[in-house]
């Protein structure tokens, strides 16, 4: 291996390890200060090197934030966008121009279409933001885009990797209409391709409001267009984010079922708490997370395990022993 490649792997390993350091004070959704220490080139991709208040270092892909005007030595605020079950921390710098939930005027630049995985033709409005970047906005097939206007008012539902998830004001779901923990009926109306070209199910509720549900988490649910489903509201509704959890097929919360041991693992909660778990299979060999009591017999690894469904999260069962 050449000295240059050795250096690349050495640097990558250092920062990759730093990025998965379990930071007990970080929780998803919080905002924390970081300082931009440097900018480095790893395998033809540029990264900002950030340091938190404890001098722990993190990598941030610079290509997504070229329009933010970041400079070395600058102090910035980042939202803790996600903490994975392995402890990896994903940062999202606060956008200097837009805030989630805010309404802004955008210049209309045109319209385009795309064909999604369900062979539906989607309409997307092309608009230009304050930095001159083009953004695409999913619009219903019946929507009249410009009607002679050169601008349109849109709501910023979410910001991810520097991209704006924009929605029509009429599609911005009000959290006043829903109660966390309650069940609601939805009709699977179709597919919508939103931020980062990710596909979502379009769900319409009984009040005729449209919701978006990330389709990749529910491939095993066999959801079909035209189907009526029941789902829990698990978080404050926000377009493009996770807040709807359809009922898990064949299983009910609070009831016990048999599962099959797969392997031991460690689960990191969004709060930073680490916990030993078992990965088990349900009757359809879908992976589930089993939280363990203080003492559990290894003999159960070779026997059917009876466990209670505690909750579901993004299409996965989370279990506890009786």
mmCIF file of C-alpha atoms in Angstrom:
data_model
loop_
_atom_site.group_PDB
_atom_site.id
_atom_site.type_symbol
_atom_site.label_atom_id
_atom_site.label_comp_id
_atom_site.label_asym_id
_atom_site.label_seq_id
_atom_site.Cartn_x
_atom_site.Cartn_y
_atom_site.Cartn_z
ATOM 1 C CA UNK A 1 0.000 0.000 0.000
ATOM 2 C CA UNK A 2 1.360 3.425 -0.943
ATOM 3 C CA UNK A 3 2.196 5.974 1.809
ATOM 4 C CA UNK A 4 -0.606 8.219 0.493
ATOM 5 C CA UNK A 5 -3.200 5.455 0.807
ATOM 6 C CA UNK A 6 -1.895 4.495 4.247
ATOM 7 C CA UNK A 7 -2.310 8.111 5.340
ATOM 8 C CA UNK A 8 -5.843 8.214 3.933
ATOM 9 C CA UNK A 9 -6.946 5.095 5.799
ATOM 10 C CA UNK A 10 -5.242 6.282 8.988
ATOM 11 C CA UNK A 11 -7.008 9.655 8.894
ATOM 12 C CA UNK A 12 -10.329 8.083 7.898
ATOM 13 C CA UNK A 13 -10.131 5.610 10.779
ATOM 14 C CA UNK A 14 -9.420 8.363 13.312
ATOM 15 C CA UNK A 15 -12.382 10.488 12.277
ATOM 16 C CA UNK A 16 -14.699 7.549 11.724
ATOM 17 C CA UNK A 17 -13.992 6.456 15.282
ATOM 18 C CA UNK A 18 -14.578 9.984 16.522
ATOM 19 C CA UNK A 19 -17.889 10.194 14.704
ATOM 20 C CA UNK A 20 -19.220 7.123 16.493
ATOM 21 C CA UNK A 21 -18.045 8.144 19.948
ATOM 22 C CA UNK A 22 -20.975 7.837 22.320
ATOM 23 C CA UNK A 23 -21.590 11.381 23.495
ATOM 24 C CA UNK A 24 -23.764 11.164 26.585
ATOM 25 C CA UNK A 25 -24.836 14.825 26.434
ATOM 26 C CA UNK A 26 -26.177 14.622 22.878
ATOM 27 C CA UNK A 27 -29.811 13.830 22.173
ATOM 28 C CA UNK A 28 -31.602 13.745 18.839
ATOM 29 C CA UNK A 29 -33.197 17.058 17.954
ATOM 30 C CA UNK A 30 -30.958 19.156 20.182
ATOM 31 C CA UNK A 31 -28.756 21.958 18.852
ATOM 32 C CA UNK A 32 -25.110 22.237 19.917
ATOM 33 C CA UNK A 33 -22.202 24.552 19.011
ATOM 34 C CA UNK A 34 -19.279 23.331 16.904
ATOM 35 C CA UNK A 35 -16.154 24.975 15.526
ATOM 36 C CA UNK A 36 -14.861 24.363 12.005
ATOM 37 C CA UNK A 37 -11.222 23.381 12.526
ATOM 38 C CA UNK A 38 -10.160 22.433 9.040
ATOM 39 C CA UNK A 39 -11.142 21.099 5.652
ATOM 40 C CA UNK A 40 -9.651 17.861 4.366
ATOM 41 C CA UNK A 41 -9.830 15.756 1.216
ATOM 42 C CA UNK A 42 -10.608 12.073 1.734
ATOM 43 C CA UNK A 43 -10.941 9.845 -1.325
ATOM 44 C CA UNK A 44 -11.817 12.799 -3.599
ATOM 45 C CA UNK A 45 -14.498 14.081 -1.192
ATOM 46 C CA UNK A 46 -14.031 17.212 0.913
ATOM 47 C CA UNK A 47 -15.003 17.260 4.579
ATOM 48 C CA UNK A 48 -15.134 19.923 7.245
ATOM 49 C CA UNK A 49 -13.512 18.843 10.502
ATOM 50 C CA UNK A 50 -15.741 20.000 13.363
ATOM 51 C CA UNK A 51 -15.026 20.010 17.084
ATOM 52 C CA UNK A 52 -17.631 20.096 19.838
ATOM 53 C CA UNK A 53 -17.263 21.759 23.240
ATOM 54 C CA UNK A 54 -15.377 18.681 24.515
ATOM 55 C CA UNK A 55 -12.931 18.863 21.575
ATOM 56 C CA UNK A 56 -14.300 15.652 20.051
ATOM 57 C CA UNK A 57 -14.038 15.738 16.279
ATOM 58 C CA UNK A 58 -16.595 15.002 13.581
ATOM 59 C CA UNK A 59 -16.597 14.958 9.793
ATOM 60 C CA UNK A 60 -19.163 16.907 7.800
ATOM 61 C CA UNK A 61 -19.367 16.467 4.013
ATOM 62 C CA UNK A 62 -18.753 19.964 2.648
ATOM 63 C CA UNK A 63 -20.448 19.402 -0.734
ATOM 64 C CA UNK A 64 -23.910 19.712 0.825
ATOM 65 C CA UNK A 65 -23.164 23.067 2.438
ATOM 66 C CA UNK A 66 -21.175 25.019 -0.164
ATOM 67 C CA UNK A 67 -23.977 27.621 -0.247
ATOM 68 C CA UNK A 68 -23.784 28.179 3.531
ATOM 69 C CA UNK A 69 -20.550 30.172 3.237
ATOM 70 C CA UNK A 70 -18.711 28.257 5.973
ATOM 71 C CA UNK A 71 -15.109 29.227 6.753
ATOM 72 C CA UNK A 72 -12.342 27.600 8.783
ATOM 73 C CA UNK A 73 -12.388 28.937 12.340
ATOM 74 C CA UNK A 74 -16.100 29.729 12.201
ATOM 75 C CA UNK A 75 -18.410 28.720 15.051
ATOM 76 C CA UNK A 76 -21.647 27.133 13.860
ATOM 77 C CA UNK A 77 -24.654 25.460 15.441
ATOM 78 C CA UNK A 78 -25.689 21.966 14.381
ATOM 79 C CA UNK A 79 -28.787 19.958 15.105
ATOM 80 C CA UNK A 80 -28.231 16.384 16.255
ATOM 81 C CA UNK A 81 -30.162 14.968 13.336
ATOM 82 C CA UNK A 82 -29.789 11.304 14.222
ATOM 83 C CA UNK A 83 -27.945 8.964 16.569
ATOM 84 C CA UNK A 84 -27.848 5.495 15.043
ATOM 85 C CA UNK A 85 -28.164 2.303 17.074
ATOM 86 C CA UNK A 86 -24.379 1.900 16.684
ATOM 87 C CA UNK A 87 -23.758 5.339 18.168
ATOM 88 C CA UNK A 88 -22.884 7.226 14.999
ATOM 89 C CA UNK A 89 -23.891 10.869 15.235
ATOM 90 C CA UNK A 90 -25.311 12.686 12.208
ATOM 91 C CA UNK A 91 -25.107 16.479 12.259
ATOM 92 C CA UNK A 92 -27.199 19.000 10.343
ATOM 93 C CA UNK A 93 -25.868 22.589 10.425
ATOM 94 C CA UNK A 94 -28.482 25.252 11.046
ATOM 95 C CA UNK A 95 -29.439 26.819 7.727
ATOM 96 C CA UNK A 96 -28.504 30.536 7.699
ATOM 97 C CA UNK A 97 -31.448 31.454 5.449
ATOM 98 C CA UNK A 98 -34.402 29.204 6.290
ATOM 99 C CA UNK A 99 -35.973 27.638 9.368
ATOM 100 C CA UNK A 100 -38.161 24.505 9.462
ATOM 101 C CA UNK A 101 -41.809 25.483 9.763
ATOM 102 C CA UNK A 102 -41.293 28.908 8.192
ATOM 103 C CA UNK A 103 -43.114 30.222 5.114
ATOM 104 C CA UNK A 104 -41.113 31.896 2.351
ATOM 105 C CA UNK A 105 -41.565 33.168 -1.191
ATOM 106 C CA UNK A 106 -39.740 31.254 -3.928
ATOM 107 C CA UNK A 107 -39.256 32.162 -7.572
ATOM 108 C CA UNK A 108 -40.962 29.731 -9.958
ATOM 109 C CA UNK A 109 -38.493 28.366 -12.523
ATOM 110 C CA UNK A 110 -40.631 25.721 -14.207
ATOM 111 C CA UNK A 111 -42.076 22.263 -13.781
ATOM 112 C CA UNK A 112 -40.917 18.702 -14.364
ATOM 113 C CA UNK A 113 -42.249 15.159 -14.034
ATOM 114 C CA UNK A 114 -40.822 11.823 -12.961
ATOM 115 C CA UNK A 115 -42.051 8.237 -12.929
ATOM 116 C CA UNK A 116 -41.808 6.577 -9.512
ATOM 117 C CA UNK A 117 -41.486 2.909 -8.522
ATOM 118 C CA UNK A 118 -45.270 2.451 -8.743
ATOM 119 C CA UNK A 119 -45.178 3.687 -12.350
ATOM 120 C CA UNK A 120 -47.004 6.859 -11.331
ATOM 121 C CA UNK A 121 -46.106 10.111 -13.056
ATOM 122 C CA UNK A 122 -45.415 12.759 -10.428
ATOM 123 C CA UNK A 123 -45.508 16.516 -10.932
ATOM 124 C CA UNK A 124 -42.726 18.585 -9.389
ATOM 125 C CA UNK A 125 -42.522 22.351 -9.329
ATOM 126 C CA UNK A 126 -39.019 23.805 -9.753
ATOM 127 C CA UNK A 127 -38.303 26.874 -7.627
ATOM 128 C CA UNK A 128 -35.210 28.942 -6.851
ATOM 129 C CA UNK A 129 -34.198 29.712 -3.265
ATOM 130 C CA UNK A 130 -32.318 32.713 -1.850
ATOM 131 C CA UNK A 131 -28.923 31.183 -2.664
ATOM 132 C CA UNK A 132 -29.827 30.604 -6.314
ATOM 133 C CA UNK A 133 -30.176 26.835 -5.903
ATOM 134 C CA UNK A 134 -33.028 25.023 -7.589
ATOM 135 C CA UNK A 135 -35.386 23.028 -5.387
ATOM 136 C CA UNK A 136 -38.113 20.598 -6.431
ATOM 137 C CA UNK A 137 -41.526 20.535 -4.788
ATOM 138 C CA UNK A 138 -44.008 17.669 -5.121
ATOM 139 C CA UNK A 139 -47.425 18.979 -6.184
ATOM 140 C CA UNK A 140 -50.784 17.207 -6.664
ATOM 141 C CA UNK A 141 -51.792 16.395 -10.228
ATOM 142 C CA UNK A 142 -54.671 18.901 -10.049
ATOM 143 C CA UNK A 143 -52.572 21.790 -8.728
ATOM 144 C CA UNK A 144 -52.413 24.973 -10.849
ATOM 145 C CA UNK A 145 -48.770 25.934 -10.481
ATOM 146 C CA UNK A 146 -48.336 29.568 -11.483
ATOM 147 C CA UNK A 147 -51.628 31.063 -12.674
ATOM 148 C CA UNK A 148 -49.586 34.005 -13.978
ATOM 149 C CA UNK A 149 -47.544 34.436 -10.770
ATOM 150 C CA UNK A 150 -43.748 34.421 -10.812
ATOM 151 C CA UNK A 151 -43.391 33.460 -7.136
ATOM 152 C CA UNK A 152 -45.065 31.012 -4.803
ATOM 153 C CA UNK A 153 -45.232 30.821 -1.013
ATOM 154 C CA UNK A 154 -44.019 27.491 0.393
ATOM 155 C CA UNK A 155 -43.420 26.030 3.840
ATOM 156 C CA UNK A 156 -40.032 24.602 4.801
ATOM 157 C CA UNK A 157 -40.956 21.263 6.347
ATOM 158 C CA UNK A 158 -37.456 19.893 6.848
ATOM 159 C CA UNK A 159 -33.801 20.576 6.037
ATOM 160 C CA UNK A 160 -31.563 17.597 5.276
ATOM 161 C CA UNK A 161 -27.974 17.721 3.988
ATOM 162 C CA UNK A 162 -28.534 21.363 3.150
ATOM 163 C CA UNK A 163 -31.565 20.578 0.979
ATOM 164 C CA UNK A 164 -34.987 22.036 1.660
ATOM 165 C CA UNK A 165 -38.072 19.858 1.868
ATOM 166 C CA UNK A 166 -40.690 22.308 0.637
ATOM 167 C CA UNK A 167 -44.428 21.720 0.727
ATOM 168 C CA UNK A 168 -47.469 23.677 -0.297
ATOM 169 C CA UNK A 169 -48.977 25.493 2.712
ATOM 170 C CA UNK A 170 -52.159 23.449 2.264
ATOM 171 C CA UNK A 171 -50.128 20.244 2.771
ATOM 172 C CA UNK A 172 -48.426 21.382 5.966
ATOM 173 C CA UNK A 173 -50.029 19.197 8.629
ATOM 174 C CA UNK A 174 -51.251 20.916 11.783
ATOM 175 C CA UNK A 175 -50.244 19.179 15.009
ATOM 176 C CA UNK A 176 -53.445 20.496 16.611
ATOM 177 C CA UNK A 177 -55.493 17.914 14.705
ATOM 178 C CA UNK A 178 -53.748 14.883 16.217
ATOM 179 C CA UNK A 179 -52.972 13.413 19.619
ATOM 180 C CA UNK A 180 -49.765 11.462 20.179
ATOM 181 C CA UNK A 181 -50.589 7.837 20.973
ATOM 182 C CA UNK A 182 -54.019 7.824 19.331
ATOM 183 C CA UNK A 183 -54.960 5.722 16.293
ATOM 184 C CA UNK A 184 -56.204 7.195 13.015
ATOM 185 C CA UNK A 185 -57.363 5.856 9.671
ATOM 186 C CA UNK A 186 -55.434 6.661 6.494
ATOM 187 C CA UNK A 187 -55.867 5.767 2.852
ATOM 188 C CA UNK A 188 -52.746 4.910 0.829
ATOM 189 C CA UNK A 189 -53.197 7.280 -2.091
ATOM 190 C CA UNK A 190 -49.916 6.809 -3.936
ATOM 191 C CA UNK A 191 -46.198 7.608 -3.888
ATOM 192 C CA UNK A 192 -44.418 10.961 -3.617
ATOM 193 C CA UNK A 193 -40.702 11.509 -4.205
ATOM 194 C CA UNK A 194 -39.458 14.095 -1.736
ATOM 195 C CA UNK A 195 -36.141 15.289 -0.327
ATOM 196 C CA UNK A 196 -32.985 13.484 -1.544
ATOM 197 C CA UNK A 197 -35.174 11.639 -4.092
ATOM 198 C CA UNK A 198 -36.545 9.327 -1.406
ATOM 199 C CA UNK A 199 -39.947 7.764 -1.895
ATOM 200 C CA UNK A 200 -42.811 8.192 0.553
ATOM 201 C CA UNK A 201 -46.310 6.758 0.666
ATOM 202 C CA UNK A 202 -48.928 9.477 0.273
ATOM 203 C CA UNK A 203 -51.545 8.941 2.955
ATOM 204 C CA UNK A 204 -54.832 10.836 3.086
ATOM 205 C CA UNK A 205 -56.665 11.060 6.400
ATOM 206 C CA UNK A 206 -60.357 11.469 7.187
ATOM 207 C CA UNK A 207 -59.947 15.272 7.224
ATOM 208 C CA UNK A 208 -58.599 15.156 3.648
ATOM 209 C CA UNK A 209 -55.063 16.086 4.744
ATOM 210 C CA UNK A 210 -52.072 14.455 3.042
ATOM 211 C CA UNK A 211 -49.277 12.806 5.040
ATOM 212 C CA UNK A 212 -45.988 11.291 3.888
ATOM 213 C CA UNK A 213 -44.657 7.954 5.178
ATOM 214 C CA UNK A 214 -41.149 6.782 4.233
ATOM 215 C CA UNK A 215 -41.793 3.655 2.184
ATOM 216 C CA UNK A 216 -38.497 1.809 2.739
ATOM 217 C CA UNK A 217 -39.328 1.042 6.381
ATOM 218 C CA UNK A 218 -42.553 -0.738 5.459
ATOM 219 C CA UNK A 219 -41.597 -2.969 2.531
ATOM 220 C CA UNK A 220 -42.664 -6.054 4.500
ATOM 221 C CA UNK A 221 -46.096 -4.567 5.223
ATOM 222 C CA UNK A 222 -47.212 -5.091 1.615
ATOM 223 C CA UNK A 223 -48.991 -1.736 1.572
ATOM 224 C CA UNK A 224 -50.834 -1.130 -1.683
ATOM 225 C CA UNK A 225 -52.366 1.922 -3.321
ATOM 226 C CA UNK A 226 -56.017 2.258 -2.370
ATOM 227 C CA UNK A 227 -55.564 0.346 0.887
ATOM 228 C CA UNK A 228 -56.989 1.688 4.149
ATOM 229 C CA UNK A 229 -54.634 1.394 7.127
ATOM 230 C CA UNK A 230 -54.699 2.147 10.843
ATOM 231 C CA UNK A 231 -51.704 3.916 12.347
ATOM 232 C CA UNK A 232 -50.547 5.532 15.578
ATOM 233 C CA UNK A 233 -49.366 9.121 15.823
ATOM 234 C CA UNK A 234 -46.047 8.729 17.636
ATOM 235 C CA UNK A 235 -44.546 12.221 17.365
ATOM 236 C CA UNK A 236 -45.640 15.778 16.680
ATOM 237 C CA UNK A 237 -46.679 15.775 12.993
ATOM 238 C CA UNK A 238 -44.231 17.453 10.621
ATOM 239 C CA UNK A 239 -44.240 16.940 6.845
ATOM 240 C CA UNK A 240 -41.467 14.640 5.654
ATOM 241 C CA UNK A 241 -40.524 13.492 9.154
ATOM 242 C CA UNK A 242 -41.352 10.303 11.023
ATOM 243 C CA UNK A 243 -44.553 10.610 13.054
ATOM 244 C CA UNK A 244 -46.928 7.940 11.699
ATOM 245 C CA UNK A 245 -46.479 4.278 12.631
ATOM 246 C CA UNK A 246 -48.820 1.799 10.881
ATOM 247 C CA UNK A 247 -49.964 -1.198 12.896
ATOM 248 C CA UNK A 248 -47.501 -4.077 12.556
ATOM 249 C CA UNK A 249 -49.100 -6.918 10.537
ATOM 250 C CA UNK A 250 -50.086 -9.895 12.684
ATOM 251 C CA UNK A 251 -48.943 -8.432 16.008
ATOM 252 C CA UNK A 252 -50.560 -6.216 18.646
ATOM 253 C CA UNK A 253 -48.936 -4.066 21.302
ATOM 254 C CA UNK A 254 -49.161 -5.561 24.778
ATOM 255 C CA UNK A 255 -49.663 -9.122 23.564
ATOM 256 C CA UNK A 256 -47.090 -11.935 23.739
ATOM 257 C CA UNK A 257 -45.776 -14.069 20.885
ATOM 258 C CA UNK A 258 -42.958 -16.515 20.205
ATOM 259 C CA UNK A 259 -39.715 -15.384 18.573
ATOM 260 C CA UNK A 260 -36.471 -17.029 17.458
ATOM 261 C CA UNK A 261 -33.011 -15.969 18.674
ATOM 262 C CA UNK A 262 -30.634 -14.640 15.996
ATOM 263 C CA UNK A 263 -27.725 -12.927 17.772
ATOM 264 C CA UNK A 264 -26.626 -10.727 20.663
ATOM 265 C CA UNK A 265 -26.290 -7.020 20.003
ATOM 266 C CA UNK A 266 -26.069 -3.582 21.612
ATOM 267 C CA UNK A 267 -28.714 -0.908 21.192
ATOM 268 C CA UNK A 268 -28.025 2.792 21.653
ATOM 269 C CA UNK A 269 -31.090 4.815 22.598
ATOM 270 C CA UNK A 270 -31.531 8.336 21.152
ATOM 271 C CA UNK A 271 -30.889 9.579 24.701
ATOM 272 C CA UNK A 272 -27.380 8.092 24.576
ATOM 273 C CA UNK A 273 -28.168 5.172 26.896
ATOM 274 C CA UNK A 274 -26.575 1.895 25.805
ATOM 275 C CA UNK A 275 -28.344 -1.415 26.385
ATOM 276 C CA UNK A 276 -27.675 -5.080 25.633
ATOM 277 C CA UNK A 277 -30.345 -6.630 23.413
ATOM 278 C CA UNK A 278 -31.043 -9.750 21.420
ATOM 279 C CA UNK A 279 -31.933 -9.676 17.764
ATOM 280 C CA UNK A 280 -34.792 -12.120 17.205
ATOM 281 C CA UNK A 281 -36.981 -13.108 14.268
ATOM 282 C CA UNK A 282 -40.762 -12.967 14.164
ATOM 283 C CA UNK A 283 -42.820 -15.641 12.389
ATOM 284 C CA UNK A 284 -41.973 -14.075 9.012
ATOM 285 C CA UNK A 285 -38.231 -13.869 9.841
ATOM 286 C CA UNK A 286 -38.303 -10.097 10.205
ATOM 287 C CA UNK A 287 -35.699 -8.721 12.616
ATOM 288 C CA UNK A 288 -36.981 -7.494 15.988
ATOM 289 C CA UNK A 289 -35.259 -5.959 19.023
ATOM 290 C CA UNK A 290 -35.658 -7.772 22.363
ATOM 291 C CA UNK A 291 -34.765 -5.766 25.479
ATOM 292 C CA UNK A 292 -33.366 -8.093 28.122
ATOM 293 C CA UNK A 293 -34.033 -8.377 31.858
ATOM 294 C CA UNK A 294 -31.046 -8.276 34.220
ATOM 295 C CA UNK A 295 -30.781 -12.051 34.091
ATOM 296 C CA UNK A 296 -31.745 -14.269 31.180
ATOM 297 C CA UNK A 297 -30.872 -17.882 30.481
ATOM 298 C CA UNK A 298 -28.710 -18.679 27.464
ATOM 299 C CA UNK A 299 -30.893 -21.775 27.045
ATOM 300 C CA UNK A 300 -33.507 -19.511 25.465
ATOM 301 C CA UNK A 301 -31.204 -19.050 22.484
ATOM 302 C CA UNK A 302 -32.113 -22.550 21.318
ATOM 303 C CA UNK A 303 -35.800 -22.411 22.263
ATOM 304 C CA UNK A 304 -38.810 -20.356 21.163
ATOM 305 C CA UNK A 305 -38.736 -17.108 23.162
ATOM 306 C CA UNK A 306 -42.025 -15.719 24.452
ATOM 307 C CA UNK A 307 -41.933 -11.920 24.468
ATOM 308 C CA UNK A 308 -44.377 -9.031 24.687
ATOM 309 C CA UNK A 309 -44.686 -6.399 21.966
ATOM 310 C CA UNK A 310 -43.702 -3.138 23.662
ATOM 311 C CA UNK A 311 -43.849 -0.788 20.665
ATOM 312 C CA UNK A 312 -43.007 -0.447 16.990
ATOM 313 C CA UNK A 313 -40.617 2.041 15.406
ATOM 314 C CA UNK A 314 -40.130 2.530 11.673
ATOM 315 C CA UNK A 315 -41.593 -0.851 10.853
ATOM 316 C CA UNK A 316 -39.676 -2.832 13.476
ATOM 317 C CA UNK A 317 -40.968 -4.588 16.608
ATOM 318 C CA UNK A 318 -39.424 -3.753 19.979
ATOM 319 C CA UNK A 319 -40.028 -6.444 22.578
ATOM 320 C CA UNK A 320 -39.674 -7.141 26.277
ATOM 321 C CA UNK A 321 -39.711 -10.427 28.175
ATOM 322 C CA UNK A 322 -42.605 -11.407 30.416
#
